Coordinates of C-alpha atoms and ligand atoms in Angstrom, one line a residue:
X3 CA 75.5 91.8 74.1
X4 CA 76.6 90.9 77.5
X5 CA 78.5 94.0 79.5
X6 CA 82.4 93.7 80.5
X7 CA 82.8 93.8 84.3
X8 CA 86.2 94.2 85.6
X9 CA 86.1 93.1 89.6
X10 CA 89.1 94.1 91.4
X11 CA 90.0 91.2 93.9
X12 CA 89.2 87.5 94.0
X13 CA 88.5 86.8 97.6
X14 CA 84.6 85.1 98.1
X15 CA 83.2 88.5 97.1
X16 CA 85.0 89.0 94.1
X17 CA 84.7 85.0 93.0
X18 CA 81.1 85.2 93.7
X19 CA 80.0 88.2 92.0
X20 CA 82.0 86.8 88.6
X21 CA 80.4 83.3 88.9
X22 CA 76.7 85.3 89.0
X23 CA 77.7 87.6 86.2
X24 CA 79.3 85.3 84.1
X25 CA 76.4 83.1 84.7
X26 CA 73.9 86.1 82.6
X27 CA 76.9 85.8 79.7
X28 CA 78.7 89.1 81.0
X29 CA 82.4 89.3 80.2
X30 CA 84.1 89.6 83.7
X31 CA 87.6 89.3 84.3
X32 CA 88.6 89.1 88.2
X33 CA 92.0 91.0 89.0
X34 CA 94.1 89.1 91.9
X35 CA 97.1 90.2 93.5
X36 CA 98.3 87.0 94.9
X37 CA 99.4 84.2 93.0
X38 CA 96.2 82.5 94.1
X39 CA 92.7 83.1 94.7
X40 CA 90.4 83.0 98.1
X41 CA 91.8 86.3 99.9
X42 CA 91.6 85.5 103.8
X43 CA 89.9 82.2 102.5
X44 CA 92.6 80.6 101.2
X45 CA 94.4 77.2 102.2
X46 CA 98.1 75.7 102.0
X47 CA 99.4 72.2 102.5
X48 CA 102.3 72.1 105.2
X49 CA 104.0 68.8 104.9
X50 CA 100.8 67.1 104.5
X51 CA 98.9 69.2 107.4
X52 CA 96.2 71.1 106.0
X53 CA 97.0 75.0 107.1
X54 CA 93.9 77.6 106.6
X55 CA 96.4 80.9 106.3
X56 CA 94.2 83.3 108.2
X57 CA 92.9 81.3 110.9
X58 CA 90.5 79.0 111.7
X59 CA 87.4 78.9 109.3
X60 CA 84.2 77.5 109.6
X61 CA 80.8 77.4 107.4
X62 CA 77.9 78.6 109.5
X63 CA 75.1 81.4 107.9
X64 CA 71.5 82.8 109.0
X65 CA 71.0 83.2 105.3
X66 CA 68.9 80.8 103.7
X67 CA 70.1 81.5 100.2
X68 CA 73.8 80.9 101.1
X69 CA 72.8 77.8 102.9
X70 CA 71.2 76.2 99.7
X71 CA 73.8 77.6 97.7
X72 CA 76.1 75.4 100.0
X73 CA 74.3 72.6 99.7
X74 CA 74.4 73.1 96.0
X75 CA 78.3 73.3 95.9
X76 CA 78.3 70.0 98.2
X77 CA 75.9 68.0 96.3
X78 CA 78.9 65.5 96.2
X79 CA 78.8 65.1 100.1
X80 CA 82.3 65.7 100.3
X81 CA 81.6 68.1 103.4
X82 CA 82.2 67.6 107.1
X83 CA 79.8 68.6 109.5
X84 CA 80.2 69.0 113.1
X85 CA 78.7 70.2 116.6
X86 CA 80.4 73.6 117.6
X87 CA 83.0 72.8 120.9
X88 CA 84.6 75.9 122.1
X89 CA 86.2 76.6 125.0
X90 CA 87.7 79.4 127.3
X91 CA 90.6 78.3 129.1
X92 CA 90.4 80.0 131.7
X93 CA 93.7 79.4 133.6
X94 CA 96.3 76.5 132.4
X95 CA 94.5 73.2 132.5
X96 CA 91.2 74.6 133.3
X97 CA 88.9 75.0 130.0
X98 CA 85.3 76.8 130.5
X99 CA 82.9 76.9 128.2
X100 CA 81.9 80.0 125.8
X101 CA 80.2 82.4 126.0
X102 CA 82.1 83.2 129.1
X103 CA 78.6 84.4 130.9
X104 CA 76.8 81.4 130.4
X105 CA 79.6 79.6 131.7
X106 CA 80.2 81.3 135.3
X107 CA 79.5 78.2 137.6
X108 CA 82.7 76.3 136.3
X109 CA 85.1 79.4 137.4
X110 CA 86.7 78.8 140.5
X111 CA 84.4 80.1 143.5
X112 CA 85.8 83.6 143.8
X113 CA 86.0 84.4 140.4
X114 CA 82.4 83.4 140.2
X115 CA 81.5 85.4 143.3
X116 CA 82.9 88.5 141.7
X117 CA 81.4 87.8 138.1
X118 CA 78.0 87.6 139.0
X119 CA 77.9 90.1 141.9
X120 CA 79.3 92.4 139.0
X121 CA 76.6 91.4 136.7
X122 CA 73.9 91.6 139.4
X123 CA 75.5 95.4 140.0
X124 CA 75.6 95.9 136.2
X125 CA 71.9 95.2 135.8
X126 CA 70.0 97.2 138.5
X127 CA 72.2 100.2 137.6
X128 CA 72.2 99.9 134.0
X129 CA 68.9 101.6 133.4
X130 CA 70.0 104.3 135.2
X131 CA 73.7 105.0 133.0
X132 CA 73.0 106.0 129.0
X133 CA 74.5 103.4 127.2
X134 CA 78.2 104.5 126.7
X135 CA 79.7 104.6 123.1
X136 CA 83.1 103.5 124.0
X137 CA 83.7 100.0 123.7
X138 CA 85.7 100.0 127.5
X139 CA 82.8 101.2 129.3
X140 CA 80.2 99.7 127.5
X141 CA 81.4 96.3 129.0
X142 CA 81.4 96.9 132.2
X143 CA 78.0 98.9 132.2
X144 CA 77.1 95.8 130.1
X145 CA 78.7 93.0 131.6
X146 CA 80.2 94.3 135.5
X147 CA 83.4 94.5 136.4
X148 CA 83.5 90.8 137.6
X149 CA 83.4 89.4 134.0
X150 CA 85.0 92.7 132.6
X151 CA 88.1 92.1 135.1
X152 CA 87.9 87.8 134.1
X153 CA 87.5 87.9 130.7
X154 CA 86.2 90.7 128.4
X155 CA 89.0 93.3 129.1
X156 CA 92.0 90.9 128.8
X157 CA 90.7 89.1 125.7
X158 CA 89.4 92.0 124.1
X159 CA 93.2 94.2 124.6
X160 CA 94.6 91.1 123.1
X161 CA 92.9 90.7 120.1
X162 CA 92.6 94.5 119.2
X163 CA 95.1 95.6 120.1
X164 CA 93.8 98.7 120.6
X165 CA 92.6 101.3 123.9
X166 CA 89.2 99.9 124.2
X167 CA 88.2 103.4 125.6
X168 CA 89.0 104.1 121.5
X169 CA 86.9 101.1 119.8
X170 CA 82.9 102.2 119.7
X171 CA 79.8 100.0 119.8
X172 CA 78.2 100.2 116.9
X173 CA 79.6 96.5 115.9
X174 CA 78.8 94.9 119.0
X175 CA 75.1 93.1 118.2
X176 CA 75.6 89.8 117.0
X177 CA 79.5 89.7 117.1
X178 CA 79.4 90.1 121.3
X179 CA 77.4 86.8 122.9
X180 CA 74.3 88.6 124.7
X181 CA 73.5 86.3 127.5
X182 CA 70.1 86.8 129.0
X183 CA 70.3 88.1 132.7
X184 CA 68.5 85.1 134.2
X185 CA 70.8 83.0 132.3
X186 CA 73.8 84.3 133.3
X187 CA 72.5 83.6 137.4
X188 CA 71.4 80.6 136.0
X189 CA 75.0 79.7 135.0
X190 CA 76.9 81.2 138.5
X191 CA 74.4 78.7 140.3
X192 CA 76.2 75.5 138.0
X193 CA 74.0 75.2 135.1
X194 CA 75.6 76.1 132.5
X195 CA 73.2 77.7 129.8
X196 CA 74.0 77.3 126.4
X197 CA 74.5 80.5 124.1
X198 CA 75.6 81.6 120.6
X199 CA 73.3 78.9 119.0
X200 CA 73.3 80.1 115.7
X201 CA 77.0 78.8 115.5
X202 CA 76.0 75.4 117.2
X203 CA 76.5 73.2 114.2
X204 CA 79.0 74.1 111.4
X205 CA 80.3 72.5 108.1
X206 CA 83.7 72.3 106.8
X207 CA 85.3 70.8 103.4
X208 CA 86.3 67.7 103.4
X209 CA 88.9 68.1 101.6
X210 CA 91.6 71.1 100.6
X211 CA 90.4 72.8 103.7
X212 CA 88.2 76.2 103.8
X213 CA 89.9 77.2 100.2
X214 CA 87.7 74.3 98.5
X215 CA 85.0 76.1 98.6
X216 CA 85.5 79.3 96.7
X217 CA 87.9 76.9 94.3
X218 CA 84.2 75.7 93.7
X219 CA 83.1 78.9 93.8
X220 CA 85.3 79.9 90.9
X221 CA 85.9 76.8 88.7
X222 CA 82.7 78.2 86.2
X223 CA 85.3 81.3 85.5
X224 CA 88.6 80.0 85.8
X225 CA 89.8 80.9 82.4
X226 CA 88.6 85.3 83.2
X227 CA 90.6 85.0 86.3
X228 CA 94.1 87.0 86.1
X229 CA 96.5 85.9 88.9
X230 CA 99.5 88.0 90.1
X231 CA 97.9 91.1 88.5
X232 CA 97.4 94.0 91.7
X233 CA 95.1 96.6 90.1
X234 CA 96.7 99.9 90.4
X235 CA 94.7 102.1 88.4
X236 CA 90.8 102.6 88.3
X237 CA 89.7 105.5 86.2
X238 CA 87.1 106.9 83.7
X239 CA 87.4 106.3 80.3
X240 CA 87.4 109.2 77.7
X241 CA 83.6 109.1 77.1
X242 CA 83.2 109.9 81.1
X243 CA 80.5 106.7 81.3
X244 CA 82.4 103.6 81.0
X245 CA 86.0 103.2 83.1
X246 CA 89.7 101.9 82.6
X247 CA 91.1 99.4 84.4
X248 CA 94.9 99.7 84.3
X249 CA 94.2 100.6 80.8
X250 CA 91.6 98.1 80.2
X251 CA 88.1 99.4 79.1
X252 CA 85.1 98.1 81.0
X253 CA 81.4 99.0 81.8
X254 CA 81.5 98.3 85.3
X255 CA 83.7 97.9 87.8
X256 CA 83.3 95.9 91.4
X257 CA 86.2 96.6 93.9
X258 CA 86.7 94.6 96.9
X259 CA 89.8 96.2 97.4
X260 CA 90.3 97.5 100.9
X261 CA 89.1 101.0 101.1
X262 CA 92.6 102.5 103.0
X263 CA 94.0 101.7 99.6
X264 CA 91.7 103.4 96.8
X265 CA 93.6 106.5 97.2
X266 CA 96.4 105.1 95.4
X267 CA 93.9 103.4 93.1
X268 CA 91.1 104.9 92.1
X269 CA 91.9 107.7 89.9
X270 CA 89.9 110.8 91.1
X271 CA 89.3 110.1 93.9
X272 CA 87.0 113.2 96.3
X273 CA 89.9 114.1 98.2
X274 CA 87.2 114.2 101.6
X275 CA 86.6 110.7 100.8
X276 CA 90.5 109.9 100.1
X277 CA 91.3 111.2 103.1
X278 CA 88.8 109.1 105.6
X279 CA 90.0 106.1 103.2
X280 CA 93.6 106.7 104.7
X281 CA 92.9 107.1 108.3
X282 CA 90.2 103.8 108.1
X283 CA 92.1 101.7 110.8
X284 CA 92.5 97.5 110.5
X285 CA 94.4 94.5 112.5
X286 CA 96.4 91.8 110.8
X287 CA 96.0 88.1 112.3
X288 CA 99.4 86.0 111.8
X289 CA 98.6 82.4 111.6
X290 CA 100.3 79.5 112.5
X291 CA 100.0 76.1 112.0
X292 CA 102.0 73.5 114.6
X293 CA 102.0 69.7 113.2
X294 CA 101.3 67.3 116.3
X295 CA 100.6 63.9 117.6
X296 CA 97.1 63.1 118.1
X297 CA 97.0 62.6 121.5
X298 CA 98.0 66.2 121.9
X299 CA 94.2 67.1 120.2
X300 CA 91.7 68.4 122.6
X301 CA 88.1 67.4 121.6
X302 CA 87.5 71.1 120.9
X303 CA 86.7 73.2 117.8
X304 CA 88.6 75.9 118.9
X305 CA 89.8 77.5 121.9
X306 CA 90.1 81.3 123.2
X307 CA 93.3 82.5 125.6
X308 CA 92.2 85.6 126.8
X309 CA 95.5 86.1 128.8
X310 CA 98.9 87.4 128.4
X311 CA 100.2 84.8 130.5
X312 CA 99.3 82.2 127.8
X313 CA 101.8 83.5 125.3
X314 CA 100.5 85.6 122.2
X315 CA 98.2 83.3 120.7
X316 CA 94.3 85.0 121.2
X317 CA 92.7 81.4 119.8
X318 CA 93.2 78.2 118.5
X319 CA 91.7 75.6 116.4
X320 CA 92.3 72.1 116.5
X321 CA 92.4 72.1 112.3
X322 CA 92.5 68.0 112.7
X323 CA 89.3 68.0 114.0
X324 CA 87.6 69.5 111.2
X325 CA 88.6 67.1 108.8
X326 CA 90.4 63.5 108.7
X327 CA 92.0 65.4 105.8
X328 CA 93.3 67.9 107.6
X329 CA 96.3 66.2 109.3
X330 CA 98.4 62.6 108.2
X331 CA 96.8 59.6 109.9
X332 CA 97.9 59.6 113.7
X333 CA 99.0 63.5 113.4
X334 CA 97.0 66.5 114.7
X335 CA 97.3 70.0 113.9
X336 CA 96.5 73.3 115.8
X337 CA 96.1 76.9 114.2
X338 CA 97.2 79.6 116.5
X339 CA 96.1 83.2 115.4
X340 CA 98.1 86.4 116.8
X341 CA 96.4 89.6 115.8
X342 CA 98.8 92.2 115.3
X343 CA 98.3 95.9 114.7
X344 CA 99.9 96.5 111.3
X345 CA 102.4 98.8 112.4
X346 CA 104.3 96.3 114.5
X347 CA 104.2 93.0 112.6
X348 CA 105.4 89.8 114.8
X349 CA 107.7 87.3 113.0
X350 CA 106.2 84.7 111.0
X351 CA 109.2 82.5 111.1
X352 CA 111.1 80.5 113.5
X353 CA 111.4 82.9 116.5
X354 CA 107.3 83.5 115.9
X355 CA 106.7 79.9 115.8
X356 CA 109.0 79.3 119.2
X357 CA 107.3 82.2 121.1
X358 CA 103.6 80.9 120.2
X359 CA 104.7 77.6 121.2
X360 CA 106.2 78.0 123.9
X361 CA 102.9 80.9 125.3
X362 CA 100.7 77.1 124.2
X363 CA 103.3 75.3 126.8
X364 CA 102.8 77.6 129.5
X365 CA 98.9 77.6 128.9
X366 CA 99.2 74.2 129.2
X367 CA 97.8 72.9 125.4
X368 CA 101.4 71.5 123.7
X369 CA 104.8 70.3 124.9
X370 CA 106.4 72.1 122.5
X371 CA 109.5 69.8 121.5
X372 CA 106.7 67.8 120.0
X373 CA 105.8 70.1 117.4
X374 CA 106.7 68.3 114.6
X375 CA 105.7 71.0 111.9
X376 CA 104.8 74.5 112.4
X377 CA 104.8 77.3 109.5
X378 CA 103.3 81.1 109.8
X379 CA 101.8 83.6 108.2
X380 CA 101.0 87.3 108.1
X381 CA 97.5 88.7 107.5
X382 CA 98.1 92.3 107.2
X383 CA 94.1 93.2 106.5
X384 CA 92.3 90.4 108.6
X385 CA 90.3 92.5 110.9
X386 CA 88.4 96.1 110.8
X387 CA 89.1 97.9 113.6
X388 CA 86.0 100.1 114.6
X389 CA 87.3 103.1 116.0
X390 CA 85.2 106.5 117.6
X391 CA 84.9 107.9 113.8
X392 CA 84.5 104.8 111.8
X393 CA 80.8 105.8 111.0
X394 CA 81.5 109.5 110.0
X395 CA 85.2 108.5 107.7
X396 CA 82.9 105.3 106.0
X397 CA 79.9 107.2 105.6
X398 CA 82.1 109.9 103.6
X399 CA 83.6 107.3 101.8
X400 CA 80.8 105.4 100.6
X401 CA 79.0 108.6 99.8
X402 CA 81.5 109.5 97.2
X403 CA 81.5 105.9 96.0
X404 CA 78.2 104.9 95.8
X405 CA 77.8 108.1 93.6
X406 CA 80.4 107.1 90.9
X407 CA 78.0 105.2 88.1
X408 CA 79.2 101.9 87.6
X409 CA 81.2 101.5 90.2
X410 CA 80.8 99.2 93.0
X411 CA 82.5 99.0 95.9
X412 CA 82.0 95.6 97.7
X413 CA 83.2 93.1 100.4
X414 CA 84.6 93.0 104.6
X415 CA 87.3 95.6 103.3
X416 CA 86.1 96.9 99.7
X417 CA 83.0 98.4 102.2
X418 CA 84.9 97.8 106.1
X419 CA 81.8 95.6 106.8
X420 CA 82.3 93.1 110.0
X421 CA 81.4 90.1 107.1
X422 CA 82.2 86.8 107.4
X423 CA 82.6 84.7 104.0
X424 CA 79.0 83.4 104.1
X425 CA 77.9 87.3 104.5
X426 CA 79.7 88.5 101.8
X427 CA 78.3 85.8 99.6
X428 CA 74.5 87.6 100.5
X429 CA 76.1 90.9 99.3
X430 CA 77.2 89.5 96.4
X431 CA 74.1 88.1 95.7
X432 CA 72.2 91.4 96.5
X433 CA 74.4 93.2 94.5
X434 CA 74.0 90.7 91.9
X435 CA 70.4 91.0 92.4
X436 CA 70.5 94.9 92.0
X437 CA 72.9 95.0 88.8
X438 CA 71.3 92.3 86.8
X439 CA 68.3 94.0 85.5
X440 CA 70.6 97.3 84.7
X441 CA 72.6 95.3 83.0
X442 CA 70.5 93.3 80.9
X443 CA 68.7 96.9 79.8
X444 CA 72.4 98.1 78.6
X445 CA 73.7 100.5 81.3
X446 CA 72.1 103.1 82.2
X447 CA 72.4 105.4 85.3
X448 CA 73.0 102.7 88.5
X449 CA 73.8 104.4 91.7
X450 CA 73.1 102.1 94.7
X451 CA 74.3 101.1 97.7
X452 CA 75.3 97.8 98.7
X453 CA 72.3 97.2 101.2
X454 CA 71.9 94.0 103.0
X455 CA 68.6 92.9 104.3
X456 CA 67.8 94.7 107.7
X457 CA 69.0 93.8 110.9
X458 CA 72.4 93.5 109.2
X459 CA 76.0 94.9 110.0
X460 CA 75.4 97.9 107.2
X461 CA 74.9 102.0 106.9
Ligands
LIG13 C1 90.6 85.3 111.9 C2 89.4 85.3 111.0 C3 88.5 84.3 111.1 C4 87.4 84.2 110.3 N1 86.5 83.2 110.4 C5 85.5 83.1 109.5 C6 84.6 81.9 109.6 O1 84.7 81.1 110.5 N2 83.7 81.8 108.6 C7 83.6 82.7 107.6 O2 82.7 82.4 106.7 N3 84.4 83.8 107.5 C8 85.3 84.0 108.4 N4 86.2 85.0 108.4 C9 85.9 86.1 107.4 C10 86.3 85.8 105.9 O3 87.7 85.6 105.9 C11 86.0 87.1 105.1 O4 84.7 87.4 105.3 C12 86.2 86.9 103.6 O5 87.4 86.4 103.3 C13 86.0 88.3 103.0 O6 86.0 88.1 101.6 P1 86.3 89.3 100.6 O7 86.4 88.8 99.2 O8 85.4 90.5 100.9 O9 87.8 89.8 101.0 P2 89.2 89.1 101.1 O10 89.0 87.7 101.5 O11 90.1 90.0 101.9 O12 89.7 89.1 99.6 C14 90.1 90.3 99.0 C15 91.0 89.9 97.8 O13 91.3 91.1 97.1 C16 92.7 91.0 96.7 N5 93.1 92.4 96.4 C17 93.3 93.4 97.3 N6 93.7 94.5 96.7 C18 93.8 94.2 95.3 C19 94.2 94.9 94.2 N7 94.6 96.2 94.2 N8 94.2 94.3 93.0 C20 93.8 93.0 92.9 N9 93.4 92.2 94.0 C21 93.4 92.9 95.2 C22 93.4 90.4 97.9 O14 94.6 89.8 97.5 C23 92.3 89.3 98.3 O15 92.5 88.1 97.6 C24 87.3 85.2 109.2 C25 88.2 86.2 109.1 C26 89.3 86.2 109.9 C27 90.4 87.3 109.8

């Protein structure tokens, strides 16, 4: 007899783990709140412009097993694949290339002059400064005040929108570019170095834009997946083993619900661990999508604007450029992402979509009366925001969780890990990995963390 699995949330974590579980002839049923499934991975058609609703997505992993598991999924070939093209633009009309280090020859002259002397600085002094745990001072003990004052700083206000002096470290390796020292004088003398290589070549779907895949994901389980149904209550069950899910008995539960909201949730709840759950701190990313003619399409993946004078918009991605499917023939599309602290939405609709075109104009990238479409979005719970006592609130959080027996919290939000979709995919699996033996013996006591491999983003 297989066990019943209720998971809470049918984003790529959520989809995954049912597709493995169902797979070993459990009985899961997948809870979504939306009136569709793929969380931050879902896609919409605008008009006939594919639209990816919280910004632009692409399919690059490290991790072998998710990489085959791809391949799997695209047997069919009906995947694009595609050399990675980003740029920095710098000032209007003058694009550099990322990361902004390896790039410091195509600056103009002073700016060069005063990024590499600052690096130069940074370096000979760096061994003798601890490494600061603020986020503000770590870059320019990192970087120098040349490519602090350039760059870092002004992108890094605008897409946090947060003090920096408030953001810690501790997320920094392998999100931040770490250019080698000789490469970055390498790159002020005018050869640009290349960096980030892991990202160098991504895939994308052909077709029904980033959303196809975890629609692929799910189709094995589409008949145990509950639409428009937001879990609001997770709590044991009389015999103090098994739990109730809005009512609904089940052996286990897996929750990718973000952790600010299990205090409304999760019957029970420590109230040490509810209260680090309330202060953990996010960003939303509003997306929109502008409809435009081709010739208006850089030859770029996607494209950061570090400052304010380029309107709101922190990056775009040409969309069209991913896939011929992603725009009508002779039409282009760009995805403009906002972040937003979640206190202070900005307007999705039309006075949103004039103010991010019109910051585009002034940058340079669209003449705005030629937007043809454009449509937004808000993203409330797009981005964790890692601030001086995220270790200490998440650590008391997942304590408390991690103890509950057959309960697993999971996922960028169920777990505020810095996970992108092919990361969460490894959890699942390790999870999967973890749970299937237990299962298959009939319960029993399970309590264990969601542990990635080392050298991960984890506790
Ligand atoms: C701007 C941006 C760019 C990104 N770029 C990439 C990229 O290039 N490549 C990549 O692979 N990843 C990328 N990511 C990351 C990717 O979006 C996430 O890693 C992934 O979506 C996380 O999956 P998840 O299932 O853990 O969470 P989510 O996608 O957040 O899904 C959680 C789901 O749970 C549901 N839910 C929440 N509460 C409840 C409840 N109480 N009851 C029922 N359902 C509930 C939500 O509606 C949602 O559908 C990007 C993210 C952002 C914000």
């Amino acid at each position: 007899m297989g066990a019943r699995i209720a998971i809470a949330g049918g984003g790529p974590t959520g989809l995954m783990m049912g597709r493995l579980l169902a797979k070993d002839g459990h009985t899961v049923e997948v809870f979504e709140a939306a009136h569709e499934i793929g969380g931050l991975c879902r896609s919409m058609d605008v008009d006939g412009y594919t639209m990816d609703l919280a910004g632009g997505h692409i399919m690059f992993t490290r991790d072998q097993r998710v990489s085959d598991f791809w391949d799997e999924l695209y047997a069919d070939g009906e995947v694009c694949t595609h050399e990675r093209q980003t740029r920095i633009l710098h000032q209007p009309n003058h694009f550099v290339s990322y990361p902004f280090e390896n790039a410091l020859g195509e600056l103009p002259l002073e700016h060069n002059l005063d990024c590499t002397e600052g690096t130069i600085r940074a370096r000979l002094e760096r061994d003798r400064i601890p490494e600061p745990d603020n986020f503000a001072d770590w870059i320019r003990w990192k970087m120098g005040d040349g490519v602090a004052k350039h760059f870092m700083e002004p992108y890094n206000r605008k897409i946090w929108k947060a003090d920096l002096r408030e953001m810690n470290t501790k997320w920094i390796a392998g999100r931040v570019p770490d250019a080698p020292f000789e490469d970055v004088l390498r790159a002020s003398l005018g050869d640009t170095t290349e960096g980030y290589t892991h990202q160098s070549v991504f895939r994308y779907p052909l077709r029904g834009g980033f959303a196809d895949i975890h629609d692929r994901i799910a189709e094995p389980i589409r008949d145990s997946i509950r639409l428009n149904h937001r879990v609001e209550a997770i709590e044991r069950a009389p015999d103090g083993r098994t739990w109730l899910v809005d009512g609904q008995p089940f052996d286990h539960v897996i929750s990718t619900v973000p952790l600010q909201h299990l205090p409304k949730i999760l019957v029970g709840m420590d109230a040490a661990a509810a209260d680090a759950a309330r202060r953990m701190q996010f960003r939303g990313v509003a997306c929109y999508l502008l409809g435009i003619e081709e010739d208006l399409v850089e030859p770029y993946s996607w494209v950061y604007l570090p400052h304010d004078s380029m309107g709101p918009t922190n990056r775009i991605t040409y969309l069209s450029n991913y896939s011929p499917e992603n725009a009508p023939t002779g039409k282009g599309s760009i995805l403009a992402e906002v972040t937003y602290n979640p206190d202070t939405p900005p307007s999705a609709g039309a006075d949103g979509q004039r103010l991010v075109a019109e910051g585009l104009q002034s940058a340079g990238l669209l003449e705005a009366d030629r937007v043809q479409v454009s449509h937004g979005v808000l993203n409330p719970v797009s981005y964790i925001l890692y601030d001086l006592d995220f270790e200490a609130k998440r650590n008391t959080i997942l304590d408390h969780l991690d103890g509950l027996e057959g309960f697993h919290a999971i996922g960028r939000f169920g777990r505020y890990e810095y996970h992108n979709s092919d990361q969460c995919l490894a959890r699942a699996f390790g999870l999967h990995e973890r749970l299937a033996p237990i299962l298959e013996a009939g319960g029993g006591d399970d309590r264990y963390a969601v542990e990635g491999p080392p050298g991960e983003t984890g506790r």
